[in-house]
Amino acid sequence: MLGVMPLASPAQAAAALPTLSAKGAFLQDRATGAKKYGKAADIKRQMASTTKVMTAAVVLNTPGVDLSRKVTISQAYRDYVTAQGASTADLRTGDKATVRQLLHALMLPSGCDAAYALADTFGVGSTRAARTKQFIGQMNAKAASLGMTNTKFDSFDGISAAGNNYSTPRDLAQLASYAMRGSTLRGIMSTTKYVAPMTTSTGGTRTYTWYNTNQLLGSYSGAVGIKTGTGTAAGPCLIFAATRGDKTYVGVILNGTDRYNDAAKLLDHYYGSSTASTMKLRTLPQGAQRD
């Protein structure tokens, strides 16, 4: 007798989940919060400059925040970046930046000088150290309110001497979904290039041009954010989001040597597309920050 092979079920016929370089990853449906994919989703890892998503969220969560408020750049912010060898927006001492400009400087070139300026401005205290410490306290309070139970911040920018600045892919996806709610932050983190004229200490004008370090933007169809991060302990990290039609996914890659392809492959799997196989990353101009 000839055997008859049963037809494959829809589940069996579905494409296999992609193999990722990341040590930790997560993807969820932004509208429902439903988990679509997880890899070591609740393992705590350092998150490098993806920390700055929370920095921006805390600033924008400040009651009555004035995005046009002017902040004078302190030499201390430049000294900090130099001492840490950190990514920078190259903010010049004495220049007057608006809060909106500082948020772009934070999120596009991943400026640790901008992070310091924002923490110093929106923290409460009589000294710079007290203000930045209190601001980090605000970051932790916001994480708790979002249910990020496996997250701790000890830094306003992701640079952590003690290594006590960590999160998980699942927690960072929660943060990403929250960040997508506000139109201001959503607009900033989807911007690939931003030009910021500032008044200098002598009354002149200096114009800054910043490029978004997130190369998924402009490379993957539908990509709308969110933030890169790279550190010795953290490895390459990426919080990402994409919208196609009425479907938005937010995801996280922690310590992924091929983070952009990891993100594209995950998104492809759930969008039913093959963009990753032909994706060419948007190139950053020479001299632009990498993160």
C-alpha positions as a Python dict, from the first residue, in 0.01 Angstrom:
ca = {
    (1, 'M'): (0, 0, 0),
    (2, 'L'): (115, 347, -76),
    (3, 'G'): (151, 566, 232),
    (4, 'V'): (-22, 901, 232),
    (5, 'M'): (174, 1184, 393),
    (6, 'P'): (-42, 1415, 605),
    (7, 'L'): (-51, 1778, 504),
    (8, 'A'): (168, 2004, 716),
    (9, 'S'): (-20, 2213, 967),
    (10, 'P'): (-2, 2592, 934),
    (11, 'A'): (228, 2598, 1235),
    (12, 'Q'): (460, 2342, 1078),
    (13, 'A'): (454, 2527, 748),
    (14, 'A'): (549, 2857, 910),
    (15, 'A'): (900, 2981, 849),
    (16, 'A'): (1155, 2892, 1113),
    (17, 'L'): (1250, 3162, 1358),
    (18, 'P'): (1566, 3346, 1252),
    (19, 'T'): (1901, 3275, 1413),
    (20, 'L'): (2036, 3587, 1583),
    (21, 'S'): (2384, 3698, 1686),
    (22, 'A'): (2240, 3867, 1996),
    (23, 'K'): (2285, 3720, 2341),
    (24, 'G'): (1951, 3873, 2438),
    (25, 'A'): (1656, 3981, 2225),
    (26, 'F'): (1287, 4059, 2242),
    (27, 'L'): (1010, 4165, 2004),
    (28, 'Q'): (658, 4268, 2089),
    (29, 'D'): (348, 4405, 1923),
    (30, 'R'): (335, 4766, 2032),
    (31, 'A'): (-45, 4793, 2020),
    (32, 'T'): (-121, 4487, 2233),
    (33, 'G'): (207, 4439, 2421),
    (34, 'A'): (200, 4076, 2314),
    (35, 'K'): (537, 3900, 2307),
    (36, 'K'): (632, 3776, 1962),
    (37, 'Y'): (991, 3662, 2026),
    (38, 'G'): (1226, 3630, 2318),
    (39, 'K'): (1583, 3514, 2368),
    (40, 'A'): (1724, 3531, 2722),
    (41, 'A'): (1447, 3787, 2763),
    (42, 'D'): (1485, 3826, 3139),
    (43, 'I'): (1864, 3802, 3172),
    (44, 'K'): (2012, 4126, 3305),
    (45, 'R'): (2276, 4285, 3085),
    (46, 'Q'): (2444, 4622, 3058),
    (47, 'M'): (2267, 4836, 2798),
    (48, 'A'): (2516, 5112, 2711),
    (49, 'S'): (2364, 5420, 2545),
    (50, 'T'): (2018, 5267, 2504),
    (51, 'T'): (1999, 5415, 2856),
    (52, 'K'): (1944, 5751, 2688),
    (53, 'V'): (1589, 5655, 2589),
    (54, 'M'): (1503, 5676, 2959),
    (55, 'T'): (1701, 5999, 2995),
    (56, 'A'): (1485, 6154, 2723),
    (57, 'A'): (1165, 6005, 2864),
    (58, 'V'): (1230, 6153, 3209),
    (59, 'V'): (1295, 6498, 3063),
    (60, 'L'): (978, 6487, 2856),
    (61, 'N'): (782, 6352, 3153),
    (62, 'T'): (873, 6662, 3359),
    (63, 'P'): (555, 6859, 3437),
    (64, 'G'): (542, 7178, 3229),
    (65, 'V'): (863, 7099, 3042),
    (66, 'D'): (956, 7386, 2810),
    (67, 'L'): (1133, 7255, 2501),
    (68, 'S'): (1239, 7609, 2411),
    (69, 'R'): (1415, 7666, 2744),
    (70, 'K'): (1778, 7767, 2692),
    (71, 'V'): (2058, 7573, 2865),
    (72, 'T'): (2411, 7714, 2872),
    (73, 'I'): (2672, 7449, 2797),
    (74, 'S'): (2920, 7405, 3081),
    (75, 'Q'): (3286, 7315, 3035),
    (76, 'A'): (3218, 7030, 3279),
    (77, 'Y'): (3012, 6853, 3011),
    (78, 'R'): (3300, 6863, 2765),
    (79, 'D'): (3552, 6758, 3030),
    (80, 'Y'): (3335, 6458, 3118),
    (81, 'V'): (3319, 6338, 2757),
    (82, 'T'): (3696, 6374, 2721),
    (83, 'A'): (3766, 6189, 3045),
    (84, 'Q'): (3531, 5903, 2951),
    (85, 'G'): (3621, 5883, 2583),
    (86, 'A'): (3247, 5900, 2527),
    (87, 'S'): (3029, 5967, 2225),
    (88, 'T'): (2962, 6337, 2190),
    (89, 'A'): (2751, 6601, 2021),
    (90, 'D'): (3059, 6827, 2048),
    (91, 'L'): (2865, 7092, 2239),
    (92, 'R'): (3082, 7400, 2288),
    (93, 'T'): (3125, 7575, 2621),
    (94, 'G'): (2904, 7883, 2655),
    (95, 'D'): (2669, 7796, 2368),
    (96, 'K'): (2300, 7819, 2452),
    (97, 'A'): (2103, 7512, 2349),
    (98, 'T'): (1729, 7464, 2376),
    (99, 'V'): (1599, 7154, 2552),
    (100, 'R'): (1465, 7036, 2216),
    (101, 'Q'): (1813, 7069, 2063),
    (102, 'L'): (1967, 6884, 2357),
    (103, 'L'): (1722, 6598, 2312),
    (104, 'H'): (1831, 6569, 1947),
    (105, 'A'): (2196, 6588, 2058),
    (106, 'L'): (2124, 6307, 2304),
    (107, 'M'): (1939, 6073, 2070),
    (108, 'L'): (2104, 6123, 1728),
    (109, 'P'): (2483, 6139, 1780),
    (110, 'S'): (2433, 5981, 2125),
    (111, 'G'): (2590, 6279, 2297),
    (112, 'C'): (2699, 6203, 2652),
    (113, 'D'): (2761, 6576, 2689),
    (114, 'A'): (2393, 6635, 2609),
    (115, 'A'): (2292, 6365, 2858),
    (116, 'Y'): (2497, 6538, 3127),
    (117, 'A'): (2346, 6876, 3041),
    (118, 'L'): (1992, 6738, 3063),
    (119, 'A'): (2055, 6553, 3390),
    (120, 'D'): (2214, 6865, 3538),
    (121, 'T'): (1922, 7080, 3422),
    (122, 'F'): (1632, 6853, 3520),
    (123, 'G'): (1776, 6704, 3837),
    (124, 'V'): (1711, 6871, 4172),
    (125, 'G'): (1987, 6973, 4410),
    (126, 'S'): (2233, 7244, 4510),
    (127, 'T'): (2535, 7089, 4335),
    (128, 'R'): (2589, 6930, 3995),
    (129, 'A'): (2662, 6594, 4160),
    (130, 'A'): (2341, 6614, 4365),
    (131, 'R'): (2134, 6710, 4061),
    (132, 'T'): (2263, 6429, 3842),
    (133, 'K'): (2215, 6176, 4124),
    (134, 'Q'): (1857, 6291, 4177),
    (135, 'F'): (1792, 6274, 3802),
    (136, 'I'): (1911, 5912, 3796),
    (137, 'G'): (1668, 5855, 4083),
    (138, 'Q'): (1393, 5986, 3856),
    (139, 'M'): (1503, 5737, 3590),
    (140, 'N'): (1472, 5449, 3836),
    (141, 'A'): (1133, 5571, 3956),
    (142, 'K'): (1008, 5583, 3598),
    (143, 'A'): (1141, 5233, 3533),
    (144, 'A'): (950, 5107, 3837),
    (145, 'S'): (630, 5277, 3720),
    (146, 'L'): (664, 5102, 3382),
    (147, 'G'): (705, 4761, 3546),
    (148, 'M'): (1072, 4730, 3449),
    (149, 'T'): (1142, 4502, 3745),
    (150, 'N'): (1484, 4380, 3626),
    (151, 'T'): (1627, 4723, 3546),
    (152, 'K'): (1858, 4955, 3737),
    (153, 'F'): (2013, 5285, 3634),
    (154, 'D'): (2326, 5425, 3795),
    (155, 'S'): (2404, 5648, 3497),
    (156, 'F'): (2234, 5914, 3286),
    (157, 'D'): (2406, 5798, 2966),
    (158, 'G'): (2498, 5430, 3005),
    (159, 'I'): (2857, 5479, 3122),
    (160, 'S'): (2880, 5278, 3443),
    (161, 'A'): (3205, 5228, 3631),
    (162, 'A'): (3043, 4981, 3871),
    (163, 'G'): (2842, 4795, 3608),
    (164, 'N'): (2517, 4866, 3793),
    (165, 'N'): (2340, 5004, 3488),
    (166, 'Y'): (2150, 4712, 3346),
    (167, 'S'): (1824, 4592, 3203),
    (168, 'T'): (1671, 4300, 3013),
    (169, 'P'): (1534, 4273, 2660),
    (170, 'R'): (1178, 4244, 2795),
    (171, 'D'): (1214, 4553, 3017),
    (172, 'L'): (1368, 4763, 2741),
    (173, 'A'): (1082, 4666, 2509),
    (174, 'Q'): (848, 4809, 2773),
    (175, 'L'): (1050, 5131, 2768),
    (176, 'A'): (1043, 5136, 2388),
    (177, 'S'): (665, 5103, 2380),
    (178, 'Y'): (636, 5387, 2630),
    (179, 'A'): (877, 5606, 2431),
    (180, 'M'): (666, 5555, 2118),
    (181, 'R'): (362, 5713, 2285),
    (182, 'G'): (491, 6070, 2284),
    (183, 'S'): (496, 6254, 1953),
    (184, 'T'): (800, 6464, 2048),
    (185, 'L'): (1027, 6170, 2130),
    (186, 'R'): (885, 5962, 1848),
    (187, 'G'): (974, 6241, 1606),
    (188, 'I'): (1325, 6284, 1744),
    (189, 'M'): (1422, 5919, 1735),
    (190, 'S'): (1301, 5873, 1377),
    (191, 'T'): (1509, 6169, 1250),
    (192, 'T'): (1823, 6080, 1054),
    (193, 'K'): (1972, 6432, 1038),
    (194, 'Y'): (1918, 6744, 1248),
    (195, 'V'): (2059, 7095, 1210),
    (196, 'A'): (2075, 7308, 1526),
    (197, 'P'): (2175, 7677, 1524),
    (198, 'M'): (2281, 7804, 1868),
    (199, 'T'): (2380, 8139, 2012),
    (200, 'T'): (2741, 8145, 2128),
    (201, 'S'): (2877, 8312, 2441),
    (202, 'T'): (2982, 8613, 2231),
    (203, 'G'): (2641, 8653, 2069),
    (204, 'G'): (2725, 8487, 1739),
    (205, 'T'): (2566, 8179, 1587),
    (206, 'R'): (2713, 7829, 1569),
    (207, 'T'): (2537, 7563, 1364),
    (208, 'Y'): (2557, 7197, 1460),
    (209, 'T'): (2467, 6908, 1229),
    (210, 'W'): (2398, 6569, 1386),
    (211, 'Y'): (2335, 6232, 1222),
    (212, 'N'): (2146, 5946, 1381),
    (213, 'T'): (2378, 5659, 1476),
    (214, 'N'): (2088, 5414, 1423),
    (215, 'Q'): (2160, 5281, 1075),
    (216, 'L'): (1839, 5078, 1064),
    (217, 'L'): (1669, 5411, 991),
    (218, 'G'): (1670, 5473, 618),
    (219, 'S'): (1779, 5115, 556),
    (220, 'Y'): (1487, 4897, 663),
    (221, 'S'): (1148, 4986, 516),
    (222, 'G'): (924, 5112, 795),
    (223, 'A'): (1196, 5161, 1058),
    (224, 'V'): (1103, 5449, 1291),
    (225, 'G'): (1363, 5435, 1572),
    (226, 'I'): (1484, 5399, 1839),
    (227, 'K'): (1840, 5403, 1984),
    (228, 'T'): (2182, 5240, 1954),
    (229, 'G'): (2429, 5163, 2228),
    (230, 'T'): (2778, 5014, 2237),
    (231, 'G'): (3004, 4941, 2530),
    (232, 'T'): (3289, 4712, 2626),
    (233, 'A'): (3073, 4509, 2862),
    (234, 'A'): (2742, 4568, 2685),
    (235, 'G'): (2856, 4494, 2331),
    (236, 'P'): (2653, 4638, 2041),
    (237, 'C'): (2292, 4706, 2143),
    (238, 'L'): (1984, 4832, 1964),
    (239, 'I'): (1631, 4929, 2063),
    (240, 'F'): (1430, 4940, 1743),
    (241, 'A'): (1080, 4994, 1608),
    (242, 'A'): (913, 4963, 1272),
    (243, 'T'): (568, 5037, 1133),
    (244, 'R'): (415, 4886, 823),
    (245, 'G'): (49, 4951, 761),
    (246, 'D'): (-130, 4934, 1094),
    (247, 'K'): (126, 4705, 1258),
    (248, 'T'): (409, 4841, 1477),
    (249, 'Y'): (667, 4618, 1642),
    (250, 'V'): (921, 4726, 1901),
    (251, 'G'): (1226, 4519, 1975),
    (252, 'V'): (1555, 4495, 2155),
    (253, 'I'): (1895, 4349, 2067),
    (254, 'L'): (2150, 4322, 2348),
    (255, 'N'): (2510, 4226, 2281),
    (256, 'G'): (2456, 4143, 1915),
    (257, 'T'): (2753, 4146, 1679),
    (258, 'D'): (2514, 4186, 1384),
    (259, 'R'): (2246, 4393, 1553),
    (260, 'Y'): (2092, 4556, 1245),
    (261, 'N'): (2051, 4229, 1060),
    (262, 'D'): (1921, 4069, 1379),
    (263, 'A'): (1653, 4339, 1398),
    (264, 'A'): (1571, 4318, 1028),
    (265, 'K'): (1543, 3938, 1037),
    (266, 'L'): (1307, 3950, 1334),
    (267, 'L'): (1090, 4214, 1171),
    (268, 'D'): (1090, 4026, 841),
    (269, 'H'): (972, 3711, 1014),
    (270, 'Y'): (663, 3880, 1154),
    (271, 'Y'): (596, 4107, 857),
    (272, 'G'): (635, 3813, 618),
    (273, 'S'): (899, 3994, 413),
    (274, 'S'): (1260, 3938, 308),
    (275, 'T'): (1403, 4289, 343),
    (276, 'A'): (1701, 4175, 550),
    (277, 'S'): (1851, 3975, 264),
    (278, 'T'): (1893, 4284, 44),
    (279, 'M'): (1923, 4558, 308),
    (280, 'K'): (2208, 4804, 260),
    (281, 'L'): (2279, 5009, 570),
    (282, 'R'): (2256, 5386, 549),
    (283, 'T'): (2611, 5519, 557),
    (284, 'L'): (2717, 5779, 810),
    (285, 'P'): (2928, 6074, 691),
    (286, 'Q'): (3297, 6073, 776),
    (287, 'G'): (3345, 6220, 1119),
    (288, 'A'): (2987, 6145, 1234),
    (289, 'Q'): (2951, 5972, 1569),
    (290, 'R'): (2922, 5594, 1581),
    (291, 'D'): (2756, 5415, 1868),
}
